[in-house]
Coordinates of C-alpha atoms in Angstrom, one line a residue:
X329 CA 0.0 0.0 0.0
X330 CA 1.3 3.4 -0.9
X331 CA 0.7 7.1 -0.2
X332 CA 2.7 10.4 -0.4
X333 CA 4.6 9.6 2.7
X334 CA 5.3 5.9 2.2
X335 CA 8.8 4.5 2.4
X336 CA 7.7 0.9 2.3
X337 CA 4.9 0.0 0.0
X338 CA 3.4 -2.7 -2.3
X339 CA 2.1 -2.3 -5.9
X340 CA 0.8 -4.5 -8.7
X341 CA 3.3 -5.1 -11.5
X342 CA 2.4 -4.3 -15.1
X343 CA 1.7 -8.0 -15.6
X344 CA -0.4 -8.0 -12.4
X345 CA -2.5 -5.0 -13.5
X346 CA -3.0 -6.6 -16.9
X347 CA -4.1 -9.9 -15.4
X348 CA -6.5 -8.1 -13.0
X349 CA -8.0 -6.1 -15.9
X350 CA -8.4 -9.3 -17.9
X351 CA -10.0 -11.1 -15.0
X352 CA -12.5 -8.2 -14.4
X353 CA -13.3 -7.9 -18.1
X354 CA -13.9 -11.6 -18.8
X355 CA -15.0 -12.6 -15.3
X356 CA -12.5 -15.4 -15.0
X357 CA -10.8 -16.3 -11.8
X358 CA -7.3 -15.0 -11.1
X359 CA -5.3 -17.3 -8.9
X360 CA -2.5 -15.9 -6.7
X361 CA -0.7 -18.9 -5.2
X362 CA 2.9 -18.1 -4.1
X363 CA 5.0 -15.6 -2.2
X364 CA 8.7 -15.0 -2.7
X365 CA 11.1 -13.1 -0.3
X366 CA 14.5 -11.8 -1.1
X367 CA 17.4 -9.8 0.4
X368 CA 17.6 -7.4 -2.7
X369 CA 21.4 -7.9 -2.6
X370 CA 22.5 -9.7 -5.8
X371 CA 26.0 -8.3 -5.4
X372 CA 26.6 -9.4 -1.7
X373 CA 27.1 -5.8 -0.5
X374 CA 27.7 -5.3 3.2
X375 CA 25.1 -2.6 3.4
X376 CA 22.8 -2.7 0.3
X377 CA 20.3 0.0 -0.3
X378 CA 16.6 -0.5 0.3
X379 CA 14.9 -1.7 -2.9
X380 CA 12.2 0.5 -4.5
X381 CA 9.3 -1.6 -6.0
X382 CA 8.8 -1.1 -9.8
X383 CA 5.7 -2.0 -11.8
X384 CA 8.0 -3.2 -14.6
X385 CA 9.6 -5.9 -12.4
X386 CA 9.3 -9.4 -13.6
X387 CA 11.3 -10.9 -10.7
X388 CA 12.7 -9.9 -7.3
X389 CA 16.3 -8.5 -7.1
X390 CA 17.6 -11.5 -5.2
X391 CA 14.9 -14.0 -4.2
X392 CA 16.0 -16.7 -1.7
X393 CA 12.7 -18.4 -0.9
X394 CA 9.4 -19.0 -2.8
X395 CA 6.6 -21.0 -1.2
X396 CA 2.8 -21.4 -1.4
X397 CA 0.7 -18.8 0.5
X398 CA -0.6 -19.7 3.9
X399 CA -3.4 -17.2 3.7
X400 CA -5.0 -14.9 1.1
X401 CA -8.0 -12.9 2.2
X402 CA -9.8 -9.6 1.9
X403 CA -9.1 -7.0 4.6
X404 CA -12.2 -6.9 6.8
X405 CA -11.8 -3.2 7.3
X406 CA -11.2 -2.2 3.6
X407 CA -12.7 -4.5 0.9
X408 CA -10.3 -3.0 -1.7
X409 CA -7.3 -4.4 0.1
X410 CA -5.9 -8.0 -0.4
X411 CA -3.8 -9.5 2.5
X412 CA -1.4 -12.2 1.5
X413 CA 0.5 -14.1 4.2
X414 CA 3.3 -16.7 4.4
X415 CA 4.9 -18.4 7.3
X416 CA 8.6 -19.1 7.3
X417 CA 9.4 -22.0 9.7
X418 CA 12.3 -21.9 12.3
X419 CA 14.5 -24.2 10.3
X420 CA 14.7 -21.9 7.2
X421 CA 16.5 -18.5 6.9
X422 CA 19.9 -17.2 7.7
X423 CA 19.2 -14.3 5.4
X424 CA 17.8 -10.8 5.3
X425 CA 14.3 -10.0 4.1
X426 CA 14.0 -6.7 2.2
X427 CA 11.7 -7.5 -0.7
X428 CA 8.5 -9.5 -1.2
X429 CA 6.8 -10.7 -4.3
X430 CA 3.5 -12.4 -5.2
X431 CA 3.2 -14.9 -8.0
X432 CA 0.1 -16.3 -9.7
X433 CA -0.7 -19.8 -10.9
X434 CA 1.2 -19.0 -14.2
X435 CA 4.4 -18.2 -12.2
X436 CA 4.2 -14.5 -13.1
X437 CA 5.3 -11.8 -10.6
X438 CA 2.0 -9.9 -10.2
X439 CA 2.8 -7.8 -7.1
X440 CA 6.0 -6.5 -5.5
X441 CA 6.8 -4.8 -2.2
X442 CA 9.7 -3.6 -0.1
X443 CA 9.8 -3.8 3.7
X444 CA 12.0 -2.8 6.6
X445 CA 15.1 -5.0 6.6
X446 CA 14.5 -8.1 8.9
X447 CA 17.0 -10.8 9.5
X448 CA 15.5 -14.4 9.6
X449 CA 17.9 -16.5 11.7
X450 CA 18.4 -20.2 11.7
X451 CA 18.3 -22.4 14.8
X452 CA 21.8 -23.4 14.0
X453 CA 22.9 -19.8 14.4
X454 CA 21.8 -19.8 18.0
X455 CA 18.5 -18.1 17.6
X456 CA 15.4 -19.2 15.8
X457 CA 11.8 -18.1 15.2
X458 CA 8.8 -18.8 13.0
X459 CA 8.3 -15.6 11.0
X460 CA 5.1 -14.4 9.4
X461 CA 5.6 -12.3 6.2
X462 CA 2.5 -10.3 5.2
X463 CA 1.8 -8.1 2.2
X464 CA -1.2 -5.7 1.9
X465 CA -1.9 -4.4 -1.6
X466 CA -4.7 -2.4 -3.2
X467 CA -6.7 -3.7 -6.2
X468 CA -9.5 -2.2 -8.1
X469 CA -11.8 -5.2 -7.5
X470 CA -11.7 -8.4 -5.5
X471 CA -14.6 -9.9 -7.3
X472 CA -12.5 -12.2 -9.6
X473 CA -9.5 -12.8 -7.3
X474 CA -9.7 -16.4 -6.1
X475 CA -8.9 -16.5 -2.4
X476 CA -7.8 -20.0 -2.2
X477 CA -4.8 -21.8 -0.6
X478 CA -3.7 -25.4 -0.4
X479 CA -3.8 -26.4 3.3
X480 CA -1.7 -29.5 2.6
X481 CA 1.5 -27.7 1.8
X482 CA 1.4 -24.6 4.0
X483 CA 2.0 -23.7 7.6
X484 CA -0.7 -22.1 9.7
X485 CA -0.2 -19.3 12.2
X486 CA -1.7 -19.8 15.7
X487 CA -4.1 -16.9 15.0
X488 CA -5.2 -18.6 11.8
X489 CA -5.7 -21.9 13.5
X490 CA -7.8 -20.2 16.3
X491 CA -9.9 -18.5 13.7
X492 CA -10.3 -21.6 11.7
X493 CA -11.5 -23.6 14.7
X494 CA -14.1 -20.9 15.5
X495 CA -15.3 -21.1 11.9
X496 CA -15.6 -24.9 12.0
X497 CA -17.5 -25.0 15.4
X498 CA -21.2 -24.4 14.8
X499 CA -22.8 -21.2 16.3
X500 CA -25.7 -23.1 17.8
X501 CA -24.9 -23.0 21.5
X502 CA -26.4 -20.6 24.0
X503 CA -23.6 -18.9 26.0
X504 CA -23.9 -19.0 29.7
X505 CA -23.1 -20.9 32.8
X506 CA -24.4 -24.5 33.2
X507 CA -24.6 -26.9 36.0
X508 CA -24.5 -29.9 33.7
X509 CA -22.7 -30.3 30.3
X510 CA -22.3 -33.0 27.7
X511 CA -19.0 -33.6 25.9
X512 CA -18.1 -35.7 22.8
X513 CA -15.4 -38.3 22.5
X514 CA -12.8 -35.5 22.0
X515 CA -13.8 -33.7 25.2
X516 CA -15.6 -30.9 23.3
X517 CA -18.7 -29.5 25.1
X518 CA -21.6 -30.1 22.8
X519 CA -24.5 -29.0 25.1
X520 CA -25.3 -27.7 28.5
X521 CA -28.3 -27.3 30.7
X522 CA -29.4 -26.2 34.2
X523 CA -31.8 -28.8 35.6
X524 CA -34.1 -27.5 38.4
X525 CA -34.9 -30.8 40.0
X526 CA -32.9 -33.7 41.5
X527 CA -34.4 -36.0 38.9
X528 CA -33.1 -33.7 36.2
X529 CA -29.6 -34.0 37.7
X530 CA -30.0 -37.8 37.5
X531 CA -30.6 -38.3 41.3
X532 CA -33.4 -40.9 41.5
X533 CA -33.5 -41.9 45.1
X534 CA -35.2 -38.7 46.4
X535 CA -38.7 -37.4 47.0
X536 CA -40.4 -34.9 44.8
X537 CA -41.9 -31.7 46.3
X538 CA -45.5 -33.0 46.1
X539 CA -44.3 -36.2 47.8
X540 CA -42.6 -34.3 50.6
X541 CA -45.8 -32.1 51.0
X542 CA -47.9 -35.3 51.2
X543 CA -45.6 -36.8 53.8
X544 CA -45.6 -33.6 55.9
X545 CA -49.4 -33.4 55.6
X546 CA -49.7 -37.0 56.9
X547 CA -47.3 -36.3 59.7
X548 CA -49.3 -33.3 61.0
X549 CA -50.3 -33.8 64.6
X550 CA -54.0 -33.1 63.8
X551 CA -55.8 -33.7 60.5
X552 CA -58.0 -31.1 58.8
X553 CA -61.4 -31.2 60.4
X554 CA -60.2 -32.1 64.0
X555 CA -62.0 -30.1 66.7
X556 CA -60.0 -28.6 69.6
X557 CA -60.9 -26.5 72.6
X558 CA -58.9 -23.3 73.3
X559 CA -59.1 -21.6 76.7
X560 CA -58.5 -18.1 75.2
X561 CA -60.3 -15.8 72.7
X562 CA -57.3 -16.6 70.4
X563 CA -57.2 -18.9 67.4
X564 CA -54.0 -20.7 66.7
X565 CA -52.6 -20.8 63.2
X566 CA -54.3 -23.5 61.1
X567 CA -57.6 -23.2 63.0
X568 CA -61.0 -21.5 62.6
X569 CA -63.6 -20.9 65.3
X570 CA -66.7 -23.0 65.0
X571 CA -69.0 -20.1 64.8
X572 CA -71.4 -21.1 62.0
X573 CA -69.8 -18.5 59.7
X574 CA -69.6 -18.7 55.9
X575 CA -66.2 -19.3 54.3
X576 CA -64.7 -19.4 50.8
X577 CA -64.0 -22.8 49.2
X578 CA -61.1 -21.3 47.3
X579 CA -59.5 -20.0 50.5
X580 CA -60.1 -23.2 52.6
X581 CA -60.2 -26.0 50.0
X582 CA -59.1 -28.8 52.4
X583 CA -61.7 -27.9 55.0
X584 CA -64.4 -27.4 52.4
X585 CA -63.6 -30.9 51.0
X586 CA -63.9 -32.4 54.5
X587 CA -67.1 -30.6 55.6
X588 CA -68.8 -30.5 52.3
X589 CA -72.3 -29.0 52.6
X590 CA -73.2 -30.8 55.8
X591 CA -73.9 -27.5 57.6
X592 CA -75.0 -25.3 54.7
X593 CA -78.4 -23.6 55.0
X594 CA -78.8 -22.7 51.3
X595 CA -77.9 -19.0 51.6
X596 CA -74.1 -19.3 51.5
X597 CA -73.8 -18.2 47.9
X598 CA -71.8 -19.9 45.1
X599 CA -68.2 -20.9 46.0
X600 CA -68.9 -20.9 49.8
X601 CA -69.5 -23.3 52.6
X602 CA -70.7 -23.0 56.2
X603 CA -68.9 -24.0 59.5
X604 CA -70.7 -25.8 62.3
X605 CA -71.9 -23.7 65.2
X606 CA -70.5 -24.6 68.6
X607 CA -70.7 -21.4 70.7
X608 CA -72.4 -22.0 74.0
X609 CA -72.9 -25.7 73.4
X610 CA -71.7 -28.9 75.2
X611 CA -70.4 -31.6 72.9
X612 CA -71.6 -35.2 73.2
X613 CA -70.2 -38.3 71.6
X614 CA -72.3 -39.6 68.7
X615 CA -74.3 -42.7 69.6
X616 CA -73.4 -44.3 66.2
X617 CA -75.6 -47.4 66.7
X618 CA -75.0 -48.0 70.4
X619 CA -78.5 -47.3 71.4
X620 CA -77.8 -45.0 74.3
X621 CA -78.7 -41.8 72.4
X622 CA -80.5 -43.4 69.4
X623 CA -81.9 -41.4 66.5
X624 CA -79.2 -38.8 66.5
X625 CA -77.3 -37.7 63.4
X626 CA -73.6 -36.8 63.7
X627 CA -73.4 -33.0 64.0
X628 CA -77.1 -32.8 65.0
X629 CA -78.3 -30.5 67.8
X630 CA -80.3 -31.6 70.8
X631 CA -82.2 -29.5 73.3
X632 CA -82.0 -30.0 77.1
X633 CA -84.2 -32.9 78.6
X634 CA -85.6 -33.9 82.0
X635 CA -82.8 -35.2 84.1
X636 CA -83.2 -38.3 86.2
X637 CA -81.0 -39.8 88.8
X638 CA -79.9 -43.4 89.5
X639 CA -80.9 -45.6 92.4
X640 CA -77.6 -46.2 94.2
X641 CA -78.7 -49.7 95.3
X642 CA -79.8 -51.0 91.9
X643 CA -78.2 -48.6 89.4
X644 CA -81.6 -48.2 87.7
X645 CA -82.7 -44.8 86.5
X646 CA -85.3 -43.4 88.9
X647 CA -87.8 -40.7 88.1
X648 CA -90.4 -41.6 90.7
X649 CA -90.3 -43.1 94.3
X650 CA -93.0 -45.0 96.1
X651 CA -92.6 -44.8 99.9
X652 CA -94.2 -47.0 102.7
X653 CA -95.9 -45.6 105.8
X654 CA -93.7 -45.2 108.8
X655 CA -95.0 -45.5 112.4
X656 CA -95.7 -42.2 113.8
X657 CA -98.0 -41.0 111.1
X658 CA -95.8 -38.9 108.9
X659 CA -94.5 -40.2 105.5
X660 CA -90.9 -39.5 104.8
X661 CA -87.8 -40.8 103.0
X662 CA -86.0 -43.3 105.2
X663 CA -82.5 -42.2 104.0
X664 CA -82.6 -39.0 102.0
X665 CA -78.8 -39.2 101.7
X666 CA -79.2 -42.0 99.3
X667 CA -80.7 -39.6 96.7
X668 CA -78.8 -36.4 96.4
X669 CA -81.0 -33.6 95.5
X670 CA -80.4 -32.3 92.0
X671 CA -83.2 -29.8 91.5
X672 CA -85.6 -32.3 93.0
X673 CA -88.8 -31.7 95.0
X674 CA -90.8 -34.1 97.2
X675 CA -94.5 -34.1 97.5
X676 CA -96.1 -35.7 100.6
X677 CA -99.3 -37.6 99.9
X678 CA -100.3 -38.2 103.6
X679 CA -100.0 -41.3 105.7
X680 CA -100.3 -45.0 104.9
X681 CA -98.3 -46.0 101.9
X682 CA -98.0 -42.5 100.5
X683 CA -96.6 -42.0 96.9
X684 CA -93.6 -39.7 96.8
X685 CA -92.7 -38.4 93.3
X686 CA -89.1 -37.3 92.6
X687 CA -89.3 -34.6 89.8
X688 CA -86.1 -33.4 88.1
X689 CA -85.1 -30.5 85.8
X690 CA -82.4 -29.6 83.3
X691 CA -79.0 -29.8 85.1
X692 CA -75.8 -28.0 84.4
X693 CA -72.6 -29.0 86.1
X694 CA -69.7 -26.7 86.9
X695 CA -67.9 -25.8 83.6
X696 CA -65.3 -23.8 81.9
X697 CA -66.0 -21.7 78.8
X698 CA -63.7 -22.5 75.9
X699 CA -63.5 -21.6 72.3
X700 CA -64.1 -24.7 70.0
X701 CA -62.0 -24.5 66.9
X702 CA -61.6 -26.7 63.9
X703 CA -58.4 -27.5 62.0
X704 CA -58.7 -25.7 58.7
X705 CA -55.4 -26.3 57.0
X706 CA -52.1 -28.2 57.7
X707 CA -49.8 -25.8 59.5
X708 CA -46.6 -27.7 58.5
X709 CA -47.4 -27.1 54.9
X710 CA -48.5 -23.5 55.5
X711 CA -45.6 -23.0 58.0
X712 CA -48.1 -21.7 60.4
X713 CA -47.2 -18.1 59.8
X714 CA -49.9 -17.2 57.3
X715 CA -53.1 -15.8 58.7
X716 CA -55.5 -17.4 56.2
X717 CA -58.4 -15.5 57.6
X718 CA -56.5 -12.2 57.1
X719 CA -55.5 -13.4 53.7
X720 CA -59.1 -14.1 52.8
X721 CA -60.1 -10.6 54.0
X722 CA -57.4 -9.1 51.8
X723 CA -58.6 -11.2 48.8
X724 CA -62.1 -9.9 49.4
X725 CA -60.8 -6.4 49.7
X726 CA -59.0 -6.7 46.4
X727 CA -62.2 -7.9 44.8
X728 CA -63.9 -4.8 46.1
X729 CA -61.2 -2.3 45.2
X730 CA -60.1 -4.0 41.9
X731 CA -61.4 -3.0 38.5
X732 CA -65.2 -2.8 38.5
X733 CA -67.3 -5.1 36.5
X734 CA -67.6 -3.7 33.0
X735 CA -64.2 -2.2 32.9
X736 CA -62.7 -2.5 29.4
X737 CA -59.5 -1.8 27.5
X738 CA -59.4 -1.1 23.8
X739 CA -63.1 -2.0 23.3
X740 CA -64.2 -1.7 19.7
X741 CA -67.2 -2.5 17.5
X742 CA -68.0 -1.1 14.0
X743 CA -71.1 -1.3 11.9
X744 CA -70.5 0.3 8.5
X745 CA -74.0 -0.4 7.2
X746 CA -77.2 -1.7 8.8
X747 CA -76.5 -5.4 9.5
X748 CA -77.7 -8.4 11.5
X749 CA -74.1 -9.1 12.5
X750 CA -71.4 -7.3 14.2
X751 CA -68.2 -8.2 16.1
X752 CA -67.3 -6.8 19.5
X753 CA -63.7 -7.0 20.6
X754 CA -61.6 -5.8 23.5
X755 CA -58.1 -6.3 24.8
X756 CA -59.6 -6.9 28.3
X757 CA -63.0 -7.0 29.8
X758 CA -63.8 -7.5 33.5
X759 CA -66.9 -9.6 34.2
X760 CA -68.5 -10.6 37.5
X761 CA -70.9 -12.9 39.2
X762 CA -73.8 -11.8 41.5
X763 CA -71.7 -13.1 44.5
X764 CA -69.1 -10.4 43.8
X765 CA -66.4 -12.6 42.2
X766 CA -64.8 -11.1 39.2
X767 CA -62.8 -12.4 36.2
X768 CA -60.5 -10.6 33.7
X769 CA -61.0 -11.8 30.1
X770 CA -58.1 -11.0 27.8
X771 CA -58.2 -10.8 24.0
X772 CA -62.0 -10.9 24.0
X773 CA -63.8 -11.2 20.7
X774 CA -67.4 -12.3 19.8
X775 CA -69.4 -12.0 16.6
X776 CA -73.1 -11.4 17.2
X777 CA -76.0 -12.3 15.0
X778 CA -79.4 -10.8 15.7
X779 CA -81.0 -13.1 13.2
X780 CA -79.6 -16.4 14.5
X781 CA -82.2 -19.1 15.0
X782 CA -80.3 -20.5 18.0
X783 CA -80.4 -18.2 20.9
X784 CA -77.7 -17.7 23.6
X785 CA -74.0 -17.3 22.8
X786 CA -73.4 -15.0 19.9
X787 CA -77.2 -14.2 19.5
X788 CA -80.2 -12.8 21.2
X789 CA -80.7 -14.4 24.7
X790 CA -84.3 -15.0 23.9
X791 CA -86.9 -13.9 21.3
X792 CA -86.3 -11.8 18.2
X793 CA -84.3 -8.6 18.0
X794 CA -86.5 -5.5 18.6
X795 CA -87.6 -3.3 15.7
X796 CA -86.5 0.3 16.1
X797 CA -85.4 -0.5 19.7
X798 CA -82.3 -0.9 21.9
X799 CA -80.2 -3.9 22.6
X800 CA -77.6 -4.5 25.2
X801 CA -74.5 -6.6 24.6
X802 CA -73.1 -8.6 27.5
X803 CA -69.7 -10.3 27.7
X804 CA -70.0 -13.7 29.4
X805 CA -67.7 -16.2 31.1
X806 CA -68.0 -19.9 32.0
X807 CA -65.6 -20.5 35.0
X808 CA -65.8 -24.3 34.6
X809 CA -64.7 -24.4 30.9
X810 CA -62.9 -21.1 31.0
X811 CA -64.7 -20.1 27.8
X812 CA -65.9 -16.6 27.1
X813 CA -68.7 -15.4 24.8
X814 CA -71.4 -12.8 24.5
X815 CA -75.2 -12.5 24.2
X816 CA -77.6 -9.7 23.2
X817 CA -80.6 -8.7 25.3
X818 CA -83.6 -6.5 24.3
X819 CA -83.5 -3.5 26.7
X820 CA -85.9 -1.2 24.7
X821 CA -87.5 1.3 27.1
X822 CA -85.2 0.1 30.0
X823 CA -81.8 0.8 31.5
X824 CA -79.5 -2.2 30.9
X825 CA -78.1 -3.4 34.2
X826 CA -74.4 -4.0 34.6
X827 CA -74.8 -7.7 35.1
X828 CA -76.9 -9.6 32.5
X829 CA -80.5 -9.9 33.7
X830 CA -81.5 -11.9 30.6
X831 CA -81.2 -15.7 29.9
X832 CA -77.6 -16.9 30.5
X833 CA -76.4 -19.9 28.5
X834 CA -75.8 -23.0 30.6
X835 CA -72.6 -22.8 32.7
X836 CA -72.0 -19.0 32.1
X837 CA -72.3 -17.3 35.5
X838 CA -70.3 -14.1 35.0
X839 CA -71.3 -11.2 32.8
X840 CA -70.7 -7.5 32.1
X841 CA -72.5 -4.9 30.0
X842 CA -70.1 -3.9 27.2
X843 CA -72.4 -2.1 24.7
X844 CA -75.8 -0.6 24.2
X845 CA -76.9 -0.2 20.5
X846 CA -79.9 0.9 18.5
X847 CA -81.7 -1.2 16.0
X848 CA -83.5 0.0 12.8
X849 CA -86.9 -0.6 11.5
X850 CA -85.8 -4.0 10.2
X851 CA -84.3 -5.1 13.5
X852 CA -80.7 -4.7 12.4
X853 CA -77.8 -3.0 14.1
X854 CA -77.8 0.6 13.1
X855 CA -74.7 2.2 11.5
X856 CA -72.2 3.3 14.1
X857 CA -68.8 2.8 15.7
X858 CA -67.9 2.1 19.3
X859 CA -64.6 2.9 21.0
X860 CA -64.3 2.1 24.7
X861 CA -67.7 3.3 26.1
X862 CA -68.4 5.9 23.4
X863 CA -70.7 5.2 20.4
X864 CA -70.7 7.4 17.3
X865 CA -74.0 7.3 15.4
X866 CA -76.6 9.5 13.9
X867 CA -80.0 10.0 15.7
X868 CA -82.4 12.8 14.8
X869 CA -84.3 13.8 17.9
X870 CA -85.9 17.1 17.1
X871 CA -87.5 18.8 14.2
X872 CA -89.9 21.4 15.6
X873 CA -91.0 24.9 16.1
X874 CA -90.6 27.6 18.8
X875 CA -90.5 26.7 22.5
X876 CA -89.7 29.8 24.6
X877 CA -88.8 28.0 27.9
X878 CA -86.9 24.9 28.7
X879 CA -88.9 21.7 28.2
X880 CA -87.8 18.1 28.2
X881 CA -86.8 16.5 24.9
X882 CA -86.9 12.7 24.6
X883 CA -84.2 11.1 22.5
X884 CA -85.6 8.0 20.7
X885 CA -82.8 5.8 19.4
X886 CA -80.4 6.9 22.2
X887 CA -80.1 4.2 24.9
X888 CA -81.3 5.1 28.3
X889 CA -77.8 4.1 29.6
X890 CA -76.4 7.1 27.8
X891 CA -74.6 9.4 30.4
X892 CA -73.5 12.0 27.9
X893 CA -74.7 13.0 24.4
X894 CA -72.8 15.0 21.8
X895 CA -74.4 16.3 18.6
X896 CA -75.4 19.2 16.3
X897 CA -78.2 21.7 16.5
X898 CA -79.5 24.1 13.8
X899 CA -82.0 26.9 13.2
X900 CA -83.6 28.1 9.9
X901 CA -85.9 31.1 9.5
X902 CA -87.7 32.6 6.6
X903 CA -86.4 36.1 7.6
X904 CA -83.1 37.3 9.1
X905 CA -83.0 38.3 12.7
X906 CA -82.3 37.0 16.2
X907 CA -82.7 33.2 16.2
X908 CA -81.2 30.4 18.4
X909 CA -81.7 27.2 20.3
X910 CA -80.7 26.6 23.9
X911 CA -79.9 23.2 25.4
X912 CA -79.4 22.0 29.0
X913 CA -79.0 18.8 31.0
X914 CA -82.0 19.6 33.2
X915 CA -84.9 22.1 33.8
X916 CA -82.6 24.2 36.0
X917 CA -80.3 25.1 33.0
X918 CA -77.5 22.7 34.1
X919 CA -74.8 23.0 31.5
X920 CA -76.8 25.4 29.4
X921 CA -75.5 25.9 25.9
X922 CA -76.9 28.4 23.4
X923 CA -76.5 28.3 19.6
X924 CA -77.7 31.5 18.0
X925 CA -77.4 34.3 15.5
X926 CA -78.4 38.0 15.9
X927 CA -78.8 38.9 12.2
X928 CA -79.1 35.8 10.1
X929 CA -81.8 33.5 8.9
X930 CA -79.8 30.3 9.9
X931 CA -77.3 29.1 12.4
X932 CA -75.8 25.8 13.7
X933 CA -73.4 24.5 16.2
X934 CA -72.3 21.5 18.3
X935 CA -73.4 20.6 21.8
X936 CA -72.1 18.3 24.6
X937 CA -74.4 17.5 27.5
X938 CA -74.5 15.3 30.5
X939 CA -77.8 13.2 30.8
X940 CA -78.7 13.0 34.5
X941 CA -82.3 12.0 33.6
X942 CA -82.1 8.9 31.5
X943 CA -83.1 9.5 27.9
X944 CA -84.0 13.2 28.3
X945 CA -82.3 16.6 27.8
X946 CA -84.0 20.1 27.8
X947 CA -84.3 22.7 25.1
X948 CA -85.8 26.1 24.3
X949 CA -85.7 28.3 21.2
X950 CA -85.6 31.9 20.0
X951 CA -87.2 33.0 16.7
X952 CA -87.9 36.2 14.8
X953 CA -91.0 37.2 12.9
X954 CA -90.3 34.7 10.1
X955 CA -91.3 31.1 10.1
X956 CA -88.6 29.2 12.0
X957 CA -87.7 25.5 12.2
X958 CA -85.3 23.8 14.6
X959 CA -83.4 20.6 14.3
X960 CA -81.2 18.5 16.6
X961 CA -79.2 15.3 16.1
X962 CA -77.2 13.2 18.5
X963 CA -74.0 12.0 16.8
X964 CA -72.3 10.4 19.8
X965 CA -73.3 9.0 23.2
X966 CA -71.3 7.7 26.2
X967 CA -72.7 5.0 28.5

């Protein structure tokens, strides 16, 4: 390579330039195969001058070595530069290197260069090295220069070998750190992974996490459902007070599975179960076929009964005593101490074989008030440090404070021409059940058909679509199958509730109002476009004459769910003068807006009003002496 300040440079010879031109013109390959080095000292001078490369050269001045190239490549930084390289082994040399030449397959010198003098020693001279000789030269085009070497007869530099190995190894491995690797028979790593289980690491004599959990659960001191008395108003972790309250099946699945619906009254709501009630009650062992307390069901309640006492001499239950007459005239018990009084009274019947009746009442021994609790979950699994009751309260709070039912993101529906079909879609819809449980539905989409013969999903919930009426569209969800859908309900003349009050398809328990839409005289969706909770449409609601004070104006074709209406109003008069139309949200001029002109026969403008009274806004007009007409159209409503 050469420039104005170059002392050492490389150039193509005339032969080289001609061969490159020929290769470029004919598109034939040009093979550069060998490199020669010389000392430029044909006369054996002690201090020969540095050679100056010449394009007319056909050979080097004093070449002492010519061998095949080790490498011939394009400079990765400059594609117009060719890099040629040769390696001289340690056992060759003993001479200076001052000149370099490149030869092609025909043996012609095609490029020549000079270099800073470098002595290549021999090992026999006491010093040896493997030396790389490299030449960079500029060409007009590298397109037809064949970059090819014979690996069988050349030496390779260490850098070349490293690069070659990298080229050979496939780039199909993911870099990173691995806990386990696989190698081939040459010790080369071919793959690696990071197993997350003992089985993945090849360790087979160990328990899995579910197996460990099952063992711990079985090892718990008390199983779920066990009843324990606590002497304080304090519930230990893993327990619930037996207070007859309603609990969530999702929060206490183990206890719900154990109790089932044994204590339910029917008002628990979907997804809930009821605990037994033990407050203020004694517990008694279930008879279970013994016959002492027959006719009782386990968990059943029993009221207090008449208490008897036992005859200490016979062990028999005594509820009446017949006494004999005792000399002296008065009847009495011979040994009252044999029958301790337990709420008992004695009635004297006179002398001579009187009958004494022992009557008893409900008894209550001395006792200690305790809190009866039931094991609700296995503390070893739960670690005993999670307050499930508090967690349940937090879950309920999240349900209350989370996105409300009917919340939508990127909701859209478009009807370009009156049609029986339309597709409602949304990135997310929040639906809910009457119990308060909510679900988020992602990537929601449902095509609706007002004319479909089969009712339910994707169609009217029941009956035909209204003619010139209003329909509500409800997103639906089936928690069991995790399928979503939608249905259409006729809400003409009514406000559509947030939860579907129509006929829900089997299994679909959650719903949310996502649209309210007008139908035309043929029972088809009217033209319009919905984005989020705003519907763009065209509904003419007024074509009338002068009204001097605010009066209500019904808006047929606008759903009663509309909370805001946006539209256009206009006035036309047969004569020029002061004309106008005033609009308000209520009779007290809330949000009053006046569209007027003081000296024209027409005027128009836009309005934007809240609708506090469903389906109604208020208007009044101003007119001059000419015949005046007024018009008003709703072009958009928000629900």
